[in-house]
Coordinates of C-alpha atoms in Angstrom, one line a residue:
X1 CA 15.1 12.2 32.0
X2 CA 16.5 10.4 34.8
X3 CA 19.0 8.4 32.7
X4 CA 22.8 6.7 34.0
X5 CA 25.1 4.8 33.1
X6 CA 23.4 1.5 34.3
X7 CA 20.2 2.2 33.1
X8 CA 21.8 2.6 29.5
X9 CA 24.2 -0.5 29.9
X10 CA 21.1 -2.6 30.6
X11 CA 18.9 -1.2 27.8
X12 CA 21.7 -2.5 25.6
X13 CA 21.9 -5.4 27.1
X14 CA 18.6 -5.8 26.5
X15 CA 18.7 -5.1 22.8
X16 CA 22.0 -8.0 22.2
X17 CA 18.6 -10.7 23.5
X18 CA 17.1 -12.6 21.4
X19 CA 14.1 -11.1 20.6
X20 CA 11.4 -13.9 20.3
X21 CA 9.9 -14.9 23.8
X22 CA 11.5 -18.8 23.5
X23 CA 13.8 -18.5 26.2
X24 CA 10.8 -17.1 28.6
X25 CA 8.4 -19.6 27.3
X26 CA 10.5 -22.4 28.9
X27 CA 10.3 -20.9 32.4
X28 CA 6.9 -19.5 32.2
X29 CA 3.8 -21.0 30.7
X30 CA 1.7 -19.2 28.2
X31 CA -1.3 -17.9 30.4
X32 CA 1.7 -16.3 32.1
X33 CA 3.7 -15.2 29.2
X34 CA 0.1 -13.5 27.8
X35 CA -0.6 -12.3 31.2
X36 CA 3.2 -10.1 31.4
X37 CA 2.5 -8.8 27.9
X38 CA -0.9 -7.4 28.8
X39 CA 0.9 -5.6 32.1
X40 CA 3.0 -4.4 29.3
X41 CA 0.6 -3.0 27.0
X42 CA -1.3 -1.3 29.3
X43 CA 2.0 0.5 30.4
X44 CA 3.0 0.9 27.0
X45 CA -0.6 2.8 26.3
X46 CA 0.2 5.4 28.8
X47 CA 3.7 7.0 27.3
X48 CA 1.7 7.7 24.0
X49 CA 4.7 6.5 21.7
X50 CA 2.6 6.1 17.9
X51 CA 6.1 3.5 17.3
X52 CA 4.8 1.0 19.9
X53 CA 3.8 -2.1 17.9
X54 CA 1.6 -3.5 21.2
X55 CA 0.8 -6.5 19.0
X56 CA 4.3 -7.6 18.9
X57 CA 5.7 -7.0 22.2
X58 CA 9.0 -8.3 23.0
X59 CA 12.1 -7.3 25.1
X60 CA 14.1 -6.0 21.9
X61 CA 11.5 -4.0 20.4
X62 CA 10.9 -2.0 23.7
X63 CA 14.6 -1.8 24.5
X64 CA 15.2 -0.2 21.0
X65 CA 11.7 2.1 21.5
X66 CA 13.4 3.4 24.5
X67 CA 16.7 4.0 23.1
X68 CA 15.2 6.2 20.1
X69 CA 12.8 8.3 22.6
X70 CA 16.1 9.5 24.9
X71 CA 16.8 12.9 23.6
X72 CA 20.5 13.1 24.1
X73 CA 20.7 16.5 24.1
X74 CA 19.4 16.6 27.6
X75 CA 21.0 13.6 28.5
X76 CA 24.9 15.3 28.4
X77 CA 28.0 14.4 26.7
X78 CA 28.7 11.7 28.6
X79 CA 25.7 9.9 26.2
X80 CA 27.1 10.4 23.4
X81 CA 30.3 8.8 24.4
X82 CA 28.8 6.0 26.8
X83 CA 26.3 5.3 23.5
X84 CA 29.1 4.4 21.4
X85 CA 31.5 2.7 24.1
X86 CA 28.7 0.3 25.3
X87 CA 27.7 -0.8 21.5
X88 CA 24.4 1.4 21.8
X89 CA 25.5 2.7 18.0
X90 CA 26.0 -0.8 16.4
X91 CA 22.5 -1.1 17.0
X92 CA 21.4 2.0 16.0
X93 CA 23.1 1.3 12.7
X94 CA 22.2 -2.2 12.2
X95 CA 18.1 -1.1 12.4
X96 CA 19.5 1.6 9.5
X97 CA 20.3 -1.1 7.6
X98 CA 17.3 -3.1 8.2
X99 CA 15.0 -0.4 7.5
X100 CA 16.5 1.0 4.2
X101 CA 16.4 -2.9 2.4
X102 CA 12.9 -2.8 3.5
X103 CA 12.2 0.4 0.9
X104 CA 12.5 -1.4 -1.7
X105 CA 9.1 -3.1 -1.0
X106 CA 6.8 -0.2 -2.1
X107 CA 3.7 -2.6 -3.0
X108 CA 3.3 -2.6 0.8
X109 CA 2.3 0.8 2.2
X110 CA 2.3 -0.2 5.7
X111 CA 5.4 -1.9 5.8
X112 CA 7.0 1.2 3.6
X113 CA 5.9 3.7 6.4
X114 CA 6.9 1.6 9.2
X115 CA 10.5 1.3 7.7
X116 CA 10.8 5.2 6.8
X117 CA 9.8 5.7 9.7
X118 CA 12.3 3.5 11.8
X119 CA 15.0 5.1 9.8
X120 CA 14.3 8.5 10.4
X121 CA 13.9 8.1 14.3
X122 CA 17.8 6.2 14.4
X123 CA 19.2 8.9 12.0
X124 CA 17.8 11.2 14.5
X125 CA 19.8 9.7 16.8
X126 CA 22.7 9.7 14.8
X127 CA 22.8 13.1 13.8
X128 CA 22.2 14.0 17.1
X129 CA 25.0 12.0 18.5
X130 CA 27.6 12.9 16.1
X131 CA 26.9 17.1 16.1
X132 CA 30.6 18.4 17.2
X133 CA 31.8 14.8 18.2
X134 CA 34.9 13.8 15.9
X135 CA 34.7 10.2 18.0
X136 CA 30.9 9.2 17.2
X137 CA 31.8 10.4 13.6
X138 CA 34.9 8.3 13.2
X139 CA 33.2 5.7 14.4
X140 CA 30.2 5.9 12.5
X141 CA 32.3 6.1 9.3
X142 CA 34.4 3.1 9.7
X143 CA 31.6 0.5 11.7
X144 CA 31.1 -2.1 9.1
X145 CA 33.1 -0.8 6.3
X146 CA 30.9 2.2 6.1
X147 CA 27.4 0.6 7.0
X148 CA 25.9 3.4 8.1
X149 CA 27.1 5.5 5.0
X150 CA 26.2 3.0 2.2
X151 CA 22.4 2.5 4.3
X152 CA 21.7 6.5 3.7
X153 CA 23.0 6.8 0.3
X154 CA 20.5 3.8 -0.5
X155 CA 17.9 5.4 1.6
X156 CA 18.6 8.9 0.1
X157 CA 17.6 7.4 -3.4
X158 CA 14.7 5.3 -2.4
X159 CA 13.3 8.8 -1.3
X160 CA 14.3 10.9 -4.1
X161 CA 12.7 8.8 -6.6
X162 CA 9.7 8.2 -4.5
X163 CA 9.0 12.2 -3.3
X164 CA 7.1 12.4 -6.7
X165 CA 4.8 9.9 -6.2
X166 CA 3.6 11.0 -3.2
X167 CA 4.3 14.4 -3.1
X168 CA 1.9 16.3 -0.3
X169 CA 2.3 20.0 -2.1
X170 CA 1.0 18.2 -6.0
X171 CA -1.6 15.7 -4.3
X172 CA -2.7 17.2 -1.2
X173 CA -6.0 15.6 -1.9
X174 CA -5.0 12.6 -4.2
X175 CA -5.3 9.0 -1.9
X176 CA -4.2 6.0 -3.5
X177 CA -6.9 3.0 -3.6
X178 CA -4.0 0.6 -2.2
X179 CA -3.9 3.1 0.8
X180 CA -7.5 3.2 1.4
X181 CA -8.2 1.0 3.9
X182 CA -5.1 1.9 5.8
X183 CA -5.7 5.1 7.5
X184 CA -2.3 5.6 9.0
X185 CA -0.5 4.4 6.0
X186 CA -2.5 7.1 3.7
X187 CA -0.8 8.8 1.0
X188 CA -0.6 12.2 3.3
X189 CA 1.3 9.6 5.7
X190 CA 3.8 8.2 3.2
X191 CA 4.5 11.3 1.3
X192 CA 5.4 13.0 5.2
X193 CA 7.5 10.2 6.1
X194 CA 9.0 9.9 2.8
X195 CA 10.2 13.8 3.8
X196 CA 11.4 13.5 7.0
X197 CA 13.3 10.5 5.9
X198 CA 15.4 12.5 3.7
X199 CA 15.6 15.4 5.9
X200 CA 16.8 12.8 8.7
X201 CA 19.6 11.6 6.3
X202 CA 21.2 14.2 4.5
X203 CA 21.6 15.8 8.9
X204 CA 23.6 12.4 8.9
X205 CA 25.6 13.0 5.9
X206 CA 26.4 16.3 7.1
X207 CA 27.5 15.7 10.0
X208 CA 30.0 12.9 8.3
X209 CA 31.5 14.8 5.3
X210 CA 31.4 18.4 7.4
X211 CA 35.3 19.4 7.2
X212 CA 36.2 15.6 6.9
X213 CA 38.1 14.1 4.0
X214 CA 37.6 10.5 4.9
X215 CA 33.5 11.0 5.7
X216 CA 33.7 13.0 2.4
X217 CA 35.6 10.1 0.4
X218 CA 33.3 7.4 1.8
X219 CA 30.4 9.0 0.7
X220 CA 31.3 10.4 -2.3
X221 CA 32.1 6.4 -3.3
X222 CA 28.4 5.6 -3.2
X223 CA 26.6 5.0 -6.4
X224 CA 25.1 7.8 -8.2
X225 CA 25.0 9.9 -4.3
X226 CA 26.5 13.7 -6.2
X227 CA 23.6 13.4 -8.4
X228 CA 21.1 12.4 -6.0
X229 CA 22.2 15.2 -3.7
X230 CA 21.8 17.6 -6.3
X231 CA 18.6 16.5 -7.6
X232 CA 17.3 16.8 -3.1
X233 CA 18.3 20.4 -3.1
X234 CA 17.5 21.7 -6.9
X235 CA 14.3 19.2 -7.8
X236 CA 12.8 18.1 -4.6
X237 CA 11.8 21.6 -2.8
X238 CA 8.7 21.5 -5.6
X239 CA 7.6 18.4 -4.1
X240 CA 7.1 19.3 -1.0
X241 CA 5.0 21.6 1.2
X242 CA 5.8 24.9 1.1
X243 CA 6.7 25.6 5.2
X244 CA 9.0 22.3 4.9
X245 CA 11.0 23.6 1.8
X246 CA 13.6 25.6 3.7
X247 CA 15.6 22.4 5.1
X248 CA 16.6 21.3 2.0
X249 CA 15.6 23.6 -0.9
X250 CA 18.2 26.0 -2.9
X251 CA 15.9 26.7 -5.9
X252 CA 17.2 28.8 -8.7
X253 CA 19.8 32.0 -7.5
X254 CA 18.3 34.8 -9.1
X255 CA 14.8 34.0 -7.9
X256 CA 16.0 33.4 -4.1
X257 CA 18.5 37.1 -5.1
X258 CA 15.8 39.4 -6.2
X259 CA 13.3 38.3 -3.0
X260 CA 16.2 39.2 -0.8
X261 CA 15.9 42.2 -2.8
X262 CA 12.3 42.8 -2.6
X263 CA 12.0 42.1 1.5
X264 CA 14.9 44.6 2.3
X265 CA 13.5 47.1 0.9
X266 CA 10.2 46.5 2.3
X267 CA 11.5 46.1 5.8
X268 CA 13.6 49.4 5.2
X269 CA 10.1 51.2 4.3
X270 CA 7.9 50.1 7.1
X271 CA 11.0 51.1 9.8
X272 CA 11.2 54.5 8.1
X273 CA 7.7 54.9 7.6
X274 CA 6.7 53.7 11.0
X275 CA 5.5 57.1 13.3
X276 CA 7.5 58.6 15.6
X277 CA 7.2 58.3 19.4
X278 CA 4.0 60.5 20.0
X279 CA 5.0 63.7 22.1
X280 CA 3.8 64.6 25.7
X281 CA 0.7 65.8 26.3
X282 CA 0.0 65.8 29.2
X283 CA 0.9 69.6 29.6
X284 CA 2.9 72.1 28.5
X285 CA 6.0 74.4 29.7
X286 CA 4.7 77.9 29.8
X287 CA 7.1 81.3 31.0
X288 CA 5.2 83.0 34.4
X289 CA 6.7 85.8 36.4
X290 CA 10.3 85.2 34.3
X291 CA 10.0 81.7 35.0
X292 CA 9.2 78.4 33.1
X293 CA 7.0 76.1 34.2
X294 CA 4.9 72.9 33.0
X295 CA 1.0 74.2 33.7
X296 CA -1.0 70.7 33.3
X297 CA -3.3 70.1 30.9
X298 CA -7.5 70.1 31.1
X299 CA -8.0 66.7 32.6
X300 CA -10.9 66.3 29.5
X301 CA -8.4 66.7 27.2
X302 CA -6.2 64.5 29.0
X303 CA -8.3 61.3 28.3
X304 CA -8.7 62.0 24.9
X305 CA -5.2 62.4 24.4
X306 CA -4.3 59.6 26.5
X307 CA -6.5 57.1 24.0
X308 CA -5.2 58.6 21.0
X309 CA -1.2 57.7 22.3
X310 CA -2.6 54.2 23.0
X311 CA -3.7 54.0 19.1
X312 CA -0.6 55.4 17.9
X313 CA 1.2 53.0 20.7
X314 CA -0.8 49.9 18.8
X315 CA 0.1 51.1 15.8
X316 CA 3.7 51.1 16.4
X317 CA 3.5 47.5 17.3
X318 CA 1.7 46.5 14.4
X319 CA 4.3 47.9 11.9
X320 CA 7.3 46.9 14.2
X321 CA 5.5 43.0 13.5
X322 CA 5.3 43.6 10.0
X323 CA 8.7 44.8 9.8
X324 CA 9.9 41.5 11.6
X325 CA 7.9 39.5 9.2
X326 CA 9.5 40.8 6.3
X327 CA 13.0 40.8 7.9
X328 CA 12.4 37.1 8.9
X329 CA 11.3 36.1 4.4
X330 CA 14.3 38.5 3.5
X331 CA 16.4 35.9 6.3
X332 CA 15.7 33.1 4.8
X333 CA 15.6 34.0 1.4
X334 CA 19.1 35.4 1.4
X335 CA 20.4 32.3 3.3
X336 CA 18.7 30.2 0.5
X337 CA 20.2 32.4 -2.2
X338 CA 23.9 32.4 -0.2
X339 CA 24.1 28.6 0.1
X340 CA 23.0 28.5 -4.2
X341 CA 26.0 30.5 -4.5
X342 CA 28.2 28.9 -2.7
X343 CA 27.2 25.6 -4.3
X344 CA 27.2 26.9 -8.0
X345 CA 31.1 28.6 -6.9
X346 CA 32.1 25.0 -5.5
X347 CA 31.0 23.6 -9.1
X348 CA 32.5 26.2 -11.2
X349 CA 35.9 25.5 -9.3
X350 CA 38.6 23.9 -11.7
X351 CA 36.0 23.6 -14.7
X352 CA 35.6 25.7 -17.2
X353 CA 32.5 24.6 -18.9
X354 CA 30.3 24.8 -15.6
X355 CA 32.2 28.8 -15.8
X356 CA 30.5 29.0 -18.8
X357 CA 27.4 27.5 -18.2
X358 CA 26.7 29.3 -15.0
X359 CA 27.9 32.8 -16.9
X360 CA 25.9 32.3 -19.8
X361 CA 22.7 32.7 -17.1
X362 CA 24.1 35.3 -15.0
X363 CA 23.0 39.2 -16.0
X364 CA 25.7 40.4 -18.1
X365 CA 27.7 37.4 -17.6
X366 CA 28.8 39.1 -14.2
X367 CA 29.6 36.8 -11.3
X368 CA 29.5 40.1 -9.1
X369 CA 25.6 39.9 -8.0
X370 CA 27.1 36.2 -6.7
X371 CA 30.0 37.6 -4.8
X372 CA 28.1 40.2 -3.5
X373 CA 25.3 37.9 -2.1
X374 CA 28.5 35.8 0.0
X375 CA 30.3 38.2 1.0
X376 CA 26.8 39.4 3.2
X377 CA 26.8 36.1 4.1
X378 CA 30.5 36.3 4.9
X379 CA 29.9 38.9 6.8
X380 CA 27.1 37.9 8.6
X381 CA 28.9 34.5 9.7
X382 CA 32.0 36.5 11.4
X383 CA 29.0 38.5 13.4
X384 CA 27.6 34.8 14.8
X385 CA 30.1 32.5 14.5
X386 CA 33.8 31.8 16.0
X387 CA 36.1 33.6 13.4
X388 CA 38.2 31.4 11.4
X389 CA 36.2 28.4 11.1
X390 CA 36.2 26.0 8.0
X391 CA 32.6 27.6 6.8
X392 CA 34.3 30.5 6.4
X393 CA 37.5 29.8 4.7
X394 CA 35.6 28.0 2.4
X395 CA 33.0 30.7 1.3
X396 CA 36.1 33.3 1.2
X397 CA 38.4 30.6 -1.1
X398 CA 34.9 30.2 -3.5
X399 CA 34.4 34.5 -3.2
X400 CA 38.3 34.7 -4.3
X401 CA 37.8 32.4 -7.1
X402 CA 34.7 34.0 -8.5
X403 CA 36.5 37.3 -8.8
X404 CA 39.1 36.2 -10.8
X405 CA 37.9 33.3 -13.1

């Protein structure tokens, strides 16, 4: 991406116009307006950007389409900052806005997908933008008296309540008759953008509450959000495909627990199953005249050896995959089961009836199989992660607590 300051500056710039063509129509007349938009379109048809509304071209649309295709990653720090420093943010947030009071309009499929979609893309954005960046998030939090934050709490429930309805994993070959004759706003389509919707916000909330009281107060204001939240990570993995689940599933503990379990112990069995390194062949040390030597092998039975080693060679690498395979479900399943924990020990804290409640459904009303499952995870964070971070103090404070309520 060959991307600067000024190139930025102007595609804001760009975005502040006003967006209907009335102030080129008085200097141009409409057989040359029509003429610049084809020149346009055709460019537009060679970047392949599915977001490109070619019917309705006009200098903000394609300023914005731009904006949302930089990857920012790539593009450096200096992005992030310049992004928020020339307005590049306001913008961002203001097409939030727009987007999420458009999901209220369900009766119209292809307006629905067109506004999850537009959401997603500038959360993307967002999250991106505000990964490690206290500014962008302090920003973000206070622009508009929390804009940003009340748009995703409003566009968190509008998918939550809609992920049902078009669920992809209940209905994978349901199609709505209201959908028919709109291929690209199919059921499939709206249940998928429905998903990434959600998985786009809640990367936004994170980034806003993550070890920050005032992101954390802001959004814990908004109407009914805790329970949404809740109802996205316990109720909502069932809705959707299985390979998408992980993002923002944390099913029951005991289920995640004993699949940990199960793919340990299988991983542990294929590595000490698994044959050992086939021995030399090729000849063999033999004692001559008081000394030893290595006398080579027939060359026939060379071959033959040689193509069994290969076998056992192929085999190796066959159970060395499995073994990865297994290691990578008992990954994620013990990650899935660790972050249940740690949610269910943040709710326990400083009530006594969710104590109870979680006991009562515990074996043996032992907390132990919970403590043990973060203390892994404990223990795996200090291996990957700078010691001493706020992750960590808080899974160690919730450990602490479990032991001794």
């Amino acid at each position: 991406m060959d991307l600067d300051r000024a190139c930025l500056e102007l595609m804001i710039k760009l975005l502040e116009m006003d967006q209907d063509c009335s102030g080129g129509q008085e200097q141009l007349t409409a057989k040359e307006v029509a003429k610049v938009k084809e020149k346009i379109r055709k460019l537009c048809e060679t970047v392949h950007n599915k977001h490109l509304d070619l019917e309705n071209i006009t200098t903000g649309h394609l300023a914005m389409e731009t904006l949302l295709s930089l990857t920012s990653k790539r593009a450096g720090d200096w992005f992030k900052e310049e992004l928020r420093l020339l307005g590049g943010l306001d913008h961002i947030v203001d097409k939030v806005k727009e987007c999420a009071l458009n999901l209220s309009q369900e009766d119209d499929k292809e307006n629905l997908v067109a506004s999850l979609w537009g959401a997603e893309r500038c959360l993307r954005v967002l999250e991106s933008v505000t990964v490690q960046n206290p500014e962008n998030q302090g920003y973000l939090i206070a622009y508009k008296d929390s804009e940003l934050i009340i748009s995703s709490a409003r566009a968190l429930r509008y998918c939550e309540d809609m992920i049902q309805r078009y669920s992809r994993a209940l209905n994978n070959s349901s199609v709505s008759l209201s959908s028919a004759a709109l291929p690209h706003c199919s059921f499939s389509n709206v249940g998928k953008a429905v998903e990434d919707c959600m998985r786009a916000v809640i990367g936004v909330l994170l980034n806003l509450t993550h070890d920050n009281e005032w992101g954390s107060t802001k959004t814990g204001e908004q109407d009914q959000l805790i329970l949404t939240a809740l109802n996205c990570v316990l109720r909502v993995p069932r809705y959707i495909p299985q390979e998408q689940r992980f993002d923002v599933r944390v099913l029951f503990f005991l289920e995640r627990e004993r699949a940990a379990i199960l793919a340990e112990a299988k991983t542990d069995n294929i590595i000490t199953e698994a044959p050992k390194p086939a021995l030399d062949k090729s000849g063999e040390w033999q004692e001559t005249s008081g000394e030893i030597q290595w006398v080579a092998a027939e060359p026939n039975d060379n071959q033959t050896e040689k193509k069994e080693e290969e076998e056992e060679e192929e085999d190796q690498e066959l159970d060395l995959n499995k073994a990865l395979q297994h290691a990578g479900k008992h990954m994620e399943d013990s990650i899935v089961a660790s972050y249940t924990a740690l949610l269910l020990g943040c709710l326990c804290q400083g009530s006594q009836i969710n104590v109870t409640t979680v006991r009562q459904r515990l074996p043996k009303g032992d907390f132990s199989i919970m403590t043990e499952m973060l203390k892994k995870f404990l223990s795996f964070m200090n291996l990957t992660c700078a010691m001493g971070t706020t992750g960590q103090k808080s899974i160690s404070r919730v450990i602490d607590y479990l032991e001794h309520c």
